Amino acid sequence: MVQPEEIFKKLISHCKEYGFVFPSSEIYDGLGAVYDYGQYGVELKNNIKKYWWDSMTLLNENVVGIDSAIFMHPTIWKASGHVDAFNDPLIDNKDSKKRYRADVLIEEQIAKYDDKINKEIEKAAKRFGDTFDEQKFCETNPRVLENRAKREELHTRFAKALNDGNLEELRQIILDYEIVCPISGTRNWTEVRQFNLMFSTEVGSTADGAMKIYLRPETAQGIFVNFLNVQKSGRMKIPFGIAQIGKAFRNEIVARQFIFRMREFEQMEMQFFVRPGEELMWFEKWKQTRMRWHKALGLGDKKYRFHDHDKLAHYANAATDIEYEMPFGFKEVEGIHSRTDFDLSSHEKYSGKRIQYFDPELNQSYVPYVIETSIGLDRMFLSILAGSYVEEQLEDGETRVVLRIPPMLAPVKIAVLPLVKKDGLPEKAREIMNHLKFDYPCQYDEKDSIGKRYRRQDAIGTPYCITIDHDTLVDNRVTIRFRDTMEQERVPITDLGSIIADKISMKNLLKQIAEI
Ligand code: GAP
């Protein structure tokens, strides 16, 4: 069986070969943890954005969008806590000279115990078949119990060290659990140090007295500082939300796993402003709403899970992650945070402006509390590709690589293929394409054998191929070929719209998750 790491490497090459993701500045040997999206990548990204944006702004009449600037007044980052507290605990291996996040090294150790437990469960499930009682097995099997106890002990110690900000203890855990550097294989570690993740630059010329500013590490602050503008100009009543999609920048030291951890990335964030005291109810609601959004894509419900935070960020009173099972394990794709009134109160304090809402029902003013949903667009993109990439062994002995991208997100929806490049077939194909292209992103292809063309479309995830042959000129029928089953059907040209529309409709997807 092909290992997930192997598949992941293949996926990275596939992304480059088929125009989804390129390493940035490649002809200059690249720039670490920065990537460019290619011709199909940008379409997929735009479709994910649309799915998110519409789910926020169309399905919730009390959620509106904004687009704030990346550059902001530097005091904002003082108020938000990023100048003082946006740090990663880093540790270096003296032999390999590689730098790691101490918390990530320990989390990976915890994940090893989880793997061991899951393997025992899987083995037993196979052995006992239908009679397998997972709960009883976990409560009695000595190996599961032993690994659970070890995991719990490590987890408790780790959570305490994080919450206390105890860097020495983080290092001690790494030593006690004999965690080695994956490159050198040694335990020759430095001290753990804090490192601020914000990039800075300057505005204004030096002569005028340049001002140091930061590239925003999250889009959320652009929403907070516009709270009053939107509330007043939109006459918004609490509860209401503000959504935003935009770039964020972090000087990630341990930048690994392709587009999973980048220095320049994109976030889709929504801040939902609520009455104080109601925040945990809304937190629960948004948790469920966001999970529904993910699962509606049909990549498999088992691929998602919640992971509650051990260490709450300086602004939160509850937080959870939605994790997706990437080829390198379950990883955070989205964070849902109950941010209390921390940000608005802090901006009140630092700006000296009153940032409050007058609640006519309560006849009272207050600083609203905030539930945030924050999803990384690039991680979402990666989860979709990882969940879609399949290598299939065909009956004729050949293999095909297919991206089973959910049809509504696929970069190209329909490939229009004249069987041969003559006899009026290209003209007929163009005529059909000119008809379809206003509703669906189409691609015309007349080069190479039809088999090769199908493979090319499979590789970019096109859900439908339409072949125009000589009979088409007579009967106005075409062959439609379905990506996932490879089945083919001969249908009237006039039926194409109705066959395809439902499957690729964003509207149907939104209907699945709408609470009507
Ligand atoms: N406003 C809250 C916030 O920024 P976060 O957990 O730091 O919270 C939210 O980030 C999401 O942004 C993450 O769940 C992840 O999907 C994405 N993200 C964060 N850092 C990233 C990076 N270096 N590269 C790619 N995506 C990242």
Coordinates of C-alpha atoms and ligand atoms in Angstrom, one line a residue:
M1 CA 0.0 0.0 0.0
V2 CA 1.2 3.5 -0.8
Q3 CA 2.1 5.4 2.3
P4 CA 0.3 8.8 2.9
E5 CA 3.7 10.6 3.0
E6 CA 4.4 9.2 -0.5
I7 CA 1.0 10.3 -1.7
F8 CA 1.7 13.8 -0.2
K9 CA 4.9 14.1 -2.2
K10 CA 3.1 13.1 -5.4
L11 CA 0.4 15.6 -4.7
I12 CA 2.9 18.4 -4.4
S13 CA 4.5 17.5 -7.7
H14 CA 1.0 17.1 -9.2
C15 CA 0.1 20.6 -8.0
K16 CA 3.1 22.0 -9.9
E17 CA 2.8 19.9 -13.0
Y18 CA -0.9 20.7 -13.5
G19 CA -0.8 24.4 -12.7
F20 CA -2.3 24.5 -9.2
V21 CA 0.6 25.7 -7.0
F22 CA 4.1 26.8 -7.9
P23 CA 7.0 27.6 -5.6
S24 CA 7.4 31.3 -5.4
S25 CA 10.3 33.0 -7.3
E26 CA 11.2 29.6 -8.7
I27 CA 13.7 30.8 -11.3
Y28 CA 15.6 32.4 -8.4
D29 CA 15.6 29.1 -6.5
G30 CA 12.4 29.9 -4.6
L31 CA 11.6 31.7 -1.4
G32 CA 10.9 29.6 1.7
A33 CA 7.3 29.0 2.6
V34 CA 5.9 31.3 -0.1
Y35 CA 3.9 29.9 -3.0
D36 CA 2.1 31.1 -6.1
Y37 CA -1.2 29.8 -7.3
G38 CA -1.4 28.8 -11.0
Q39 CA -4.1 28.8 -13.5
Y40 CA -6.2 26.1 -12.0
G41 CA -5.2 26.8 -8.4
V42 CA -6.6 30.3 -8.6
E43 CA -9.9 29.1 -9.9
L44 CA -10.2 26.5 -7.1
K45 CA -9.2 29.1 -4.6
N46 CA -11.8 31.6 -5.9
N47 CA -14.5 28.9 -5.7
I48 CA -13.7 28.1 -2.1
K49 CA -13.8 31.8 -1.3
K50 CA -17.2 32.1 -3.0
Y51 CA -18.5 29.1 -1.0
W52 CA -17.3 30.7 2.2
W53 CA -18.4 34.2 1.4
D54 CA -21.9 33.2 0.3
S55 CA -22.4 30.9 3.2
M56 CA -21.6 33.9 5.5
T57 CA -23.3 36.8 3.7
L58 CA -26.2 35.1 1.9
L59 CA -27.2 32.6 4.5
N60 CA -27.0 35.1 7.4
E61 CA -28.8 38.3 6.9
N62 CA -27.0 39.7 9.9
V63 CA -23.5 39.0 8.5
V64 CA -21.9 41.6 6.1
G65 CA -18.5 41.8 4.5
I66 CA -15.7 44.3 4.4
D67 CA -12.2 44.5 2.8
S68 CA -9.8 46.4 5.1
A69 CA -6.3 47.4 4.3
I70 CA -3.3 45.3 5.1
F71 CA -1.3 48.2 6.5
M72 CA -2.8 49.5 9.7
H73 CA -1.8 51.9 12.5
P74 CA 1.0 50.2 14.5
T75 CA -0.8 50.8 17.8
I76 CA -3.5 48.3 16.7
W77 CA -0.9 45.5 17.2
K78 CA 0.0 46.8 20.6
A79 CA -3.7 46.8 21.5
S80 CA -4.3 43.4 20.1
G81 CA -1.5 41.9 22.1
H82 CA 0.5 40.8 19.0
V83 CA 3.5 43.0 19.8
D84 CA 4.0 41.5 23.2
A85 CA 2.4 38.1 23.0
F86 CA 2.4 36.8 19.4
N87 CA 5.4 34.5 19.9
D88 CA 6.4 30.9 19.2
P89 CA 8.6 28.9 21.6
L90 CA 11.6 27.9 19.5
I91 CA 14.3 25.3 20.1
D92 CA 17.4 24.5 17.9
N93 CA 19.2 21.3 17.5
K94 CA 22.9 22.0 17.8
D95 CA 23.9 19.2 15.5
S96 CA 21.6 19.7 12.5
K97 CA 21.3 23.5 13.2
K98 CA 17.6 23.1 12.5
R99 CA 15.1 25.2 14.4
Y100 CA 11.8 23.7 15.6
R101 CA 8.7 24.9 17.5
A102 CA 9.0 23.3 20.9
D103 CA 5.2 22.9 21.2
V104 CA 5.0 21.2 17.8
L105 CA 7.7 18.7 18.8
I106 CA 5.7 17.8 21.9
E107 CA 2.4 17.7 20.0
E108 CA 3.9 15.2 17.6
Q109 CA 5.0 13.0 20.5
I110 CA 1.4 13.1 21.8
A111 CA 0.2 12.2 18.3
K112 CA 2.5 9.1 18.4
Y113 CA 0.5 7.8 21.4
D114 CA -2.7 8.4 19.6
D115 CA -1.4 6.5 16.6
K116 CA -0.4 3.5 18.8
I117 CA -3.9 3.5 20.4
N118 CA -5.7 3.7 17.0
K119 CA -3.6 0.9 15.6
E120 CA -4.5 -1.4 18.5
I121 CA -8.2 -0.5 17.9
E122 CA -8.0 -1.1 14.2
K123 CA -6.2 -4.5 14.7
A124 CA -8.8 -5.6 17.2
A125 CA -11.7 -4.4 15.0
K126 CA -10.4 -6.5 12.2
R127 CA -9.9 -9.5 14.4
F128 CA -13.4 -9.4 16.1
G129 CA -15.4 -8.2 13.1
D130 CA -19.0 -7.4 13.8
T131 CA -18.8 -8.4 17.5
F132 CA -16.2 -5.7 18.2
D133 CA -17.1 -3.5 21.1
E134 CA -14.7 -0.5 20.9
Q135 CA -15.6 1.0 24.2
K136 CA -15.1 -2.2 26.1
F137 CA -11.9 -2.9 24.3
C138 CA -10.4 0.5 25.2
E139 CA -11.4 0.1 28.8
T140 CA -9.7 -3.2 29.2
N141 CA -6.9 -3.7 26.7
P142 CA -3.6 -3.3 28.6
R143 CA -1.7 -1.7 25.7
V144 CA -4.4 0.8 25.1
L145 CA -4.6 1.6 28.8
E146 CA -0.8 2.0 29.1
N147 CA -0.6 4.3 26.0
R148 CA -3.6 6.3 27.2
A149 CA -2.0 6.9 30.6
K150 CA 1.3 8.0 29.1
R151 CA -0.5 10.3 26.7
E152 CA -2.6 11.8 29.5
E153 CA 0.5 12.4 31.7
L154 CA 2.4 14.1 28.9
H155 CA -0.6 16.1 27.8
T156 CA -1.2 17.4 31.3
R157 CA 2.4 18.4 31.8
F158 CA 2.5 20.1 28.4
A159 CA -0.7 22.0 28.8
K160 CA 0.5 23.3 32.2
A161 CA 3.9 24.4 30.7
L162 CA 2.1 26.2 27.9
N163 CA -0.4 28.0 30.2
D164 CA 2.4 29.0 32.6
G165 CA 4.6 30.2 29.7
N166 CA 7.3 28.0 31.2
L167 CA 9.9 27.6 28.6
E168 CA 12.4 25.7 30.7
E169 CA 9.7 23.1 31.4
L170 CA 8.9 22.8 27.7
R171 CA 12.6 22.0 27.1
Q172 CA 12.6 19.5 30.0
I173 CA 9.6 17.7 28.5
I174 CA 11.5 17.3 25.2
L175 CA 14.5 15.9 27.1
D176 CA 12.5 13.6 29.4
Y177 CA 10.5 12.1 26.5
E178 CA 13.8 11.7 24.5
I179 CA 12.4 13.6 21.5
V180 CA 15.1 13.6 18.8
C181 CA 15.8 16.0 15.9
P182 CA 14.3 14.3 12.8
I183 CA 17.4 15.4 10.8
S184 CA 20.4 14.6 13.1
G185 CA 18.6 12.0 15.3
T186 CA 20.2 13.6 18.4
R187 CA 18.9 15.2 21.6
N188 CA 21.5 18.0 21.6
W189 CA 19.0 20.9 22.1
T190 CA 19.4 24.6 22.9
E191 CA 17.3 26.5 25.4
V192 CA 13.7 27.4 24.3
R193 CA 13.3 31.0 23.3
Q194 CA 10.3 33.2 22.3
F195 CA 10.2 34.6 18.8
N196 CA 7.8 37.3 17.5
L197 CA 6.1 36.3 14.3
M198 CA 5.2 39.7 12.9
F199 CA 6.9 41.1 9.8
S200 CA 7.6 44.8 10.0
T201 CA 8.3 47.5 7.4
E202 CA 8.4 51.3 7.4
V203 CA 6.1 54.0 5.9
G204 CA 7.3 57.5 5.1
S205 CA 10.9 58.5 4.2
T206 CA 13.5 58.5 6.9
A207 CA 13.9 62.3 6.6
D208 CA 10.3 62.7 7.6
G209 CA 10.7 60.3 10.5
A210 CA 9.6 56.9 9.2
M211 CA 7.0 54.9 11.1
K212 CA 7.5 51.2 11.8
I213 CA 4.4 49.3 10.8
Y214 CA 3.5 45.6 10.6
L215 CA 2.1 43.4 7.9
R216 CA -1.1 42.1 9.5
P217 CA -0.7 38.6 11.1
E218 CA -4.5 38.2 11.0
T219 CA -7.3 39.9 9.2
A220 CA -9.5 40.1 12.3
Q221 CA -8.1 43.4 13.6
G222 CA -9.3 45.1 10.4
I223 CA -12.8 44.0 11.4
F224 CA -12.5 45.2 15.1
V225 CA -11.3 48.6 14.2
N226 CA -14.2 49.0 11.8
F227 CA -16.8 47.7 14.2
L228 CA -18.4 51.1 14.7
N229 CA -18.2 52.1 11.1
V230 CA -20.1 49.1 10.0
Q231 CA -22.5 49.0 12.9
K232 CA -23.5 52.7 12.3
S233 CA -23.4 52.9 8.5
G234 CA -25.3 49.5 8.2
R235 CA -27.6 50.2 11.2
M236 CA -26.6 46.7 12.4
K237 CA -28.2 45.3 15.5
I238 CA -26.5 42.9 17.8
P239 CA -26.1 40.0 17.2
F240 CA -24.4 40.6 13.9
G241 CA -21.2 39.6 12.1
I242 CA -18.5 41.1 9.8
A243 CA -16.7 38.8 7.4
Q244 CA -13.5 39.4 5.6
I245 CA -11.2 37.5 3.2
G246 CA -7.6 38.7 2.9
K247 CA -3.9 38.1 3.1
A248 CA -2.1 37.7 6.4
F249 CA 1.7 37.4 7.1
R250 CA 3.7 35.5 9.7
N251 CA 7.4 35.0 9.9
E252 CA 7.0 31.3 10.5
I253 CA 10.3 29.8 11.4
V254 CA 9.3 26.2 11.1
A255 CA 7.6 26.4 7.7
R256 CA 6.9 22.9 6.5
Q257 CA 4.3 20.8 4.7
F258 CA 3.9 22.7 1.5
I259 CA 1.1 25.3 1.7
F260 CA 0.1 24.2 5.2
R261 CA 2.3 26.7 7.0
M262 CA 3.2 29.7 4.9
R263 CA 4.7 33.1 5.5
E264 CA 2.1 34.8 3.3
F265 CA -1.3 33.2 3.3
E266 CA -5.0 34.0 3.1
Q267 CA -7.6 33.9 5.9
M268 CA -11.4 34.0 5.8
E269 CA -12.5 35.4 9.1
M270 CA -15.8 36.3 10.6
Q271 CA -16.3 38.2 13.8
F272 CA -19.7 37.8 15.3
F273 CA -20.7 40.4 17.9
V274 CA -23.0 39.3 20.7
R275 CA -24.3 40.4 24.1
P276 CA -22.0 39.7 27.0
G277 CA -23.0 36.5 28.7
E278 CA -24.4 35.0 25.4
E279 CA -21.0 34.2 23.9
L280 CA -20.8 30.6 24.8
M281 CA -24.2 29.8 23.3
W282 CA -23.1 31.5 20.1
F283 CA -19.7 29.7 20.2
E284 CA -21.5 26.4 20.3
K285 CA -23.8 27.5 17.4
W286 CA -20.9 28.6 15.2
K287 CA -19.0 25.4 15.9
Q288 CA -21.8 23.3 14.5
T289 CA -22.5 25.7 11.6
R290 CA -18.8 25.6 10.5
M291 CA -18.6 21.9 10.8
R292 CA -21.6 21.5 8.6
W293 CA -20.0 23.8 6.0
H294 CA -17.0 21.5 5.9
K295 CA -18.9 18.2 5.8
A296 CA -21.3 19.4 3.1
L297 CA -18.4 19.1 0.6
G298 CA -18.6 15.3 0.8
L299 CA -14.9 14.5 1.4
G300 CA -16.0 12.1 4.2
D301 CA -17.3 13.0 7.7
K302 CA -14.7 10.9 9.4
K303 CA -12.0 13.2 8.0
Y304 CA -13.0 16.0 10.4
R305 CA -12.8 16.4 14.1
F306 CA -12.9 19.1 16.8
H307 CA -9.8 19.7 18.9
D308 CA -10.4 21.9 21.9
H309 CA -7.4 24.1 22.9
D310 CA -5.3 23.3 25.9
K311 CA -3.8 26.8 26.0
L312 CA -6.3 29.6 25.4
A313 CA -4.9 32.6 23.5
H314 CA -4.6 35.7 25.5
Y315 CA -8.0 36.9 24.2
A316 CA -10.2 33.8 24.5
N317 CA -12.5 32.1 27.0
A318 CA -13.2 29.1 24.8
A319 CA -11.6 27.9 21.6
T320 CA -11.6 24.9 19.3
D321 CA -10.1 23.8 16.0
I322 CA -11.7 22.0 13.2
E323 CA -9.1 19.5 12.1
Y324 CA -8.9 17.7 8.8
E325 CA -7.0 14.4 8.3
M326 CA -4.2 15.5 6.0
P327 CA -1.7 12.9 4.7
F328 CA 0.5 13.9 7.6
G329 CA -2.2 13.5 10.3
F330 CA -5.1 15.5 11.7
K331 CA -4.3 19.2 11.4
E332 CA -6.0 22.5 12.1
V333 CA -7.8 24.0 9.2
E334 CA -10.1 26.4 11.1
G335 CA -10.2 28.0 14.5
I336 CA -13.4 29.0 16.3
H337 CA -12.7 31.3 19.3
S338 CA -14.8 33.1 21.9
R339 CA -12.7 36.2 22.1
T340 CA -14.7 37.9 24.9
D341 CA -14.6 41.7 24.7
F342 CA -10.8 41.7 24.8
D343 CA -10.2 43.3 21.4
L344 CA -12.9 46.0 21.4
S345 CA -12.1 46.9 25.0
S346 CA -8.4 47.1 24.3
H347 CA -9.0 49.3 21.2
E348 CA -11.1 51.5 23.4
K349 CA -8.3 51.8 25.8
Y350 CA -5.5 52.4 23.3
S351 CA -7.4 54.7 20.9
G352 CA -9.3 56.7 23.6
K353 CA -12.5 56.3 21.5
R354 CA -15.7 54.9 23.0
I355 CA -16.4 51.6 21.2
Q356 CA -19.8 50.5 22.6
Y357 CA -23.1 49.4 21.4
F358 CA -26.4 50.8 22.7
D359 CA -28.8 47.9 23.0
P360 CA -32.3 49.3 22.7
E361 CA -33.9 46.1 24.1
L362 CA -31.8 46.2 27.2
N363 CA -31.7 50.0 27.2
Q364 CA -28.0 49.8 28.0
S365 CA -24.6 50.3 26.4
Y366 CA -21.9 47.7 26.4
V367 CA -18.7 46.5 24.7
P368 CA -19.9 43.5 22.7
Y369 CA -18.4 40.0 23.0
V370 CA -17.1 38.3 20.0
I371 CA -17.2 34.8 18.5
E372 CA -14.6 34.4 15.7
T373 CA -14.5 31.8 13.0
S374 CA -11.1 31.9 11.3
I375 CA -10.2 29.5 8.4
G376 CA -7.0 29.4 6.4
L377 CA -7.9 29.5 2.7
D378 CA -4.6 27.8 1.8
R379 CA -5.2 25.0 4.3
M380 CA -8.7 24.5 3.1
F381 CA -7.3 24.3 -0.5
L382 CA -4.8 21.7 0.7
S383 CA -7.5 19.7 2.5
I384 CA -9.6 19.6 -0.7
L385 CA -6.7 18.5 -2.9
A386 CA -5.5 15.9 -0.3
G387 CA -9.0 14.5 -0.1
S388 CA -9.5 14.5 -3.8
Y389 CA -6.2 13.0 -5.1
V390 CA -6.6 9.4 -6.1
E391 CA -4.4 7.0 -8.1
E392 CA -6.6 4.4 -9.6
Q393 CA -5.7 1.0 -11.1
L394 CA -7.8 0.5 -14.2
E395 CA -9.0 -2.7 -15.7
D396 CA -6.7 -2.4 -18.7
G397 CA -3.7 -2.3 -16.3
E398 CA -3.2 1.4 -16.7
T399 CA -3.2 3.9 -13.8
R400 CA -5.1 7.1 -13.8
V401 CA -4.6 10.1 -11.5
V402 CA -7.8 11.8 -10.8
L403 CA -8.7 14.7 -8.6
R404 CA -12.2 14.0 -7.3
I405 CA -12.7 17.7 -6.4
P406 CA -16.3 18.4 -5.3
P407 CA -17.8 19.4 -8.6
M408 CA -19.1 22.8 -7.4
L409 CA -15.5 23.8 -6.6
A410 CA -13.8 22.2 -9.6
P411 CA -11.7 24.8 -11.6
V412 CA -13.0 23.6 -14.9
K413 CA -16.5 22.2 -15.0
I414 CA -16.8 21.0 -18.6
A415 CA -14.2 19.9 -21.2
V416 CA -15.5 20.2 -24.7
L417 CA -13.7 17.7 -27.0
P418 CA -14.2 17.2 -30.7
L419 CA -13.3 13.6 -31.5
V420 CA -11.2 14.7 -34.5
K421 CA -9.8 18.0 -35.7
K422 CA -11.7 18.0 -39.0
D423 CA -15.0 17.3 -40.7
G424 CA -16.7 20.3 -39.0
L425 CA -16.4 18.7 -35.5
P426 CA -14.3 21.6 -34.1
E427 CA -16.8 24.1 -35.4
K428 CA -19.7 22.2 -33.8
A429 CA -17.7 21.9 -30.5
R430 CA -17.0 25.6 -30.5
E431 CA -20.7 26.3 -31.1
I432 CA -21.6 24.1 -28.0
M433 CA -18.9 25.7 -25.9
N434 CA -20.0 29.2 -26.8
H435 CA -23.5 28.3 -25.6
L436 CA -22.2 26.7 -22.3
K437 CA -19.4 29.1 -21.3
F438 CA -21.7 31.8 -19.9
D439 CA -22.9 29.4 -17.2
Y440 CA -20.0 27.0 -16.7
P441 CA -16.2 27.4 -16.8
C442 CA -15.4 25.3 -19.9
Q443 CA -12.2 24.2 -21.6
Y444 CA -11.8 23.4 -25.3
D445 CA -9.3 20.7 -26.2
E446 CA -8.7 19.1 -29.6
K447 CA -5.1 17.9 -29.2
D448 CA -4.1 14.2 -28.8
S449 CA -6.2 11.1 -28.6
I450 CA -9.5 11.3 -26.7
G451 CA -8.1 8.9 -24.0
K452 CA -5.2 11.3 -23.4
R453 CA -7.6 14.2 -23.2
Y454 CA -9.8 12.4 -20.7
R455 CA -6.7 11.8 -18.5
R456 CA -5.7 15.4 -18.7
Q457 CA -9.1 16.5 -17.5
D458 CA -9.1 13.8 -14.7
A459 CA -5.8 15.3 -13.5
I460 CA -7.3 18.7 -13.0
G461 CA -10.6 17.4 -11.6
T462 CA -13.0 18.3 -14.5
P463 CA -16.2 16.5 -13.6
Y464 CA -17.7 16.4 -17.1
C465 CA -16.2 15.8 -20.6
I466 CA -18.3 16.2 -23.6
T467 CA -17.3 14.6 -26.8
I468 CA -18.5 15.7 -30.2
D469 CA -18.4 13.1 -33.0
H470 CA -19.7 12.7 -36.5
D471 CA -23.1 11.6 -35.3
T472 CA -23.5 14.8 -33.4
L473 CA -23.7 16.7 -36.7
V474 CA -26.7 14.6 -37.5
D475 CA -28.5 13.9 -34.3
N476 CA -27.4 16.8 -32.1
R477 CA -26.3 14.4 -29.4
V478 CA -23.0 14.3 -27.6
T479 CA -21.3 11.8 -25.3
I480 CA -21.0 13.0 -21.7
R481 CA -18.3 11.3 -19.7
F482 CA -18.4 11.4 -15.9
R483 CA -15.1 11.9 -14.1
D484 CA -15.6 9.7 -11.1
T485 CA -17.2 6.6 -12.6
M486 CA -15.8 7.1 -16.1
E487 CA -19.2 6.1 -17.4
Q488 CA -20.4 7.6 -20.7
E489 CA -23.8 8.4 -21.8
R490 CA -25.2 9.8 -25.1
V491 CA -27.4 12.7 -24.5
P492 CA -29.1 15.5 -26.5
I493 CA -27.1 18.8 -26.4
T494 CA -30.2 20.5 -25.1
D495 CA -30.2 18.2 -22.0
L496 CA -26.6 19.1 -21.0
G497 CA -27.6 22.0 -18.8
S498 CA -30.1 20.0 -16.7
I499 CA -27.7 17.1 -16.3
I500 CA -24.8 19.3 -15.1
A501 CA -26.4 22.2 -13.4
D502 CA -27.6 20.4 -10.3
K503 CA -24.3 18.7 -9.5
I504 CA -22.2 21.8 -9.8
S505 CA -24.6 24.2 -8.3
M506 CA -23.3 26.3 -5.4
K507 CA -26.9 27.0 -4.6
N508 CA -27.6 23.3 -3.8
L509 CA -24.5 23.2 -1.6
L510 CA -25.6 26.2 0.3
K511 CA -29.1 24.8 0.7
Q512 CA -27.7 21.7 2.4
I513 CA -26.2 23.8 5.1
A514 CA -28.8 26.5 5.4
E515 CA -31.0 26.5 8.5
I516 CA -34.4 27.3 7.0
Ligands
GAP1 N1 -7.7 35.6 14.0 C1 -7.4 34.4 14.7 C2 -6.3 33.7 14.0 O1 -5.6 34.2 13.2 P1 -5.1 31.4 14.0 O2 -5.5 30.1 14.6 O3 -3.7 31.9 14.3 O4 -6.2 32.4 14.5 C3 -6.5 31.0 11.9 O5 -5.2 31.3 12.4 C4 -6.3 30.1 10.7 O6 -5.4 30.7 9.8 C5 -5.7 28.7 11.0 O7 -6.7 27.8 11.4 C6 -5.0 28.3 9.7 O8 -6.0 27.7 8.9 C7 -4.6 29.6 9.1 N2 -3.2 29.9 9.3 C8 -2.6 30.3 10.4 N3 -1.2 30.4 10.2 C9 -1.0 30.0 8.9 C10 0.1 29.8 8.1 N4 1.3 30.2 8.6 N5 0.0 29.3 6.9 C11 -1.2 29.0 6.4 N6 -2.4 29.1 7.1 C12 -2.3 29.6 8.3

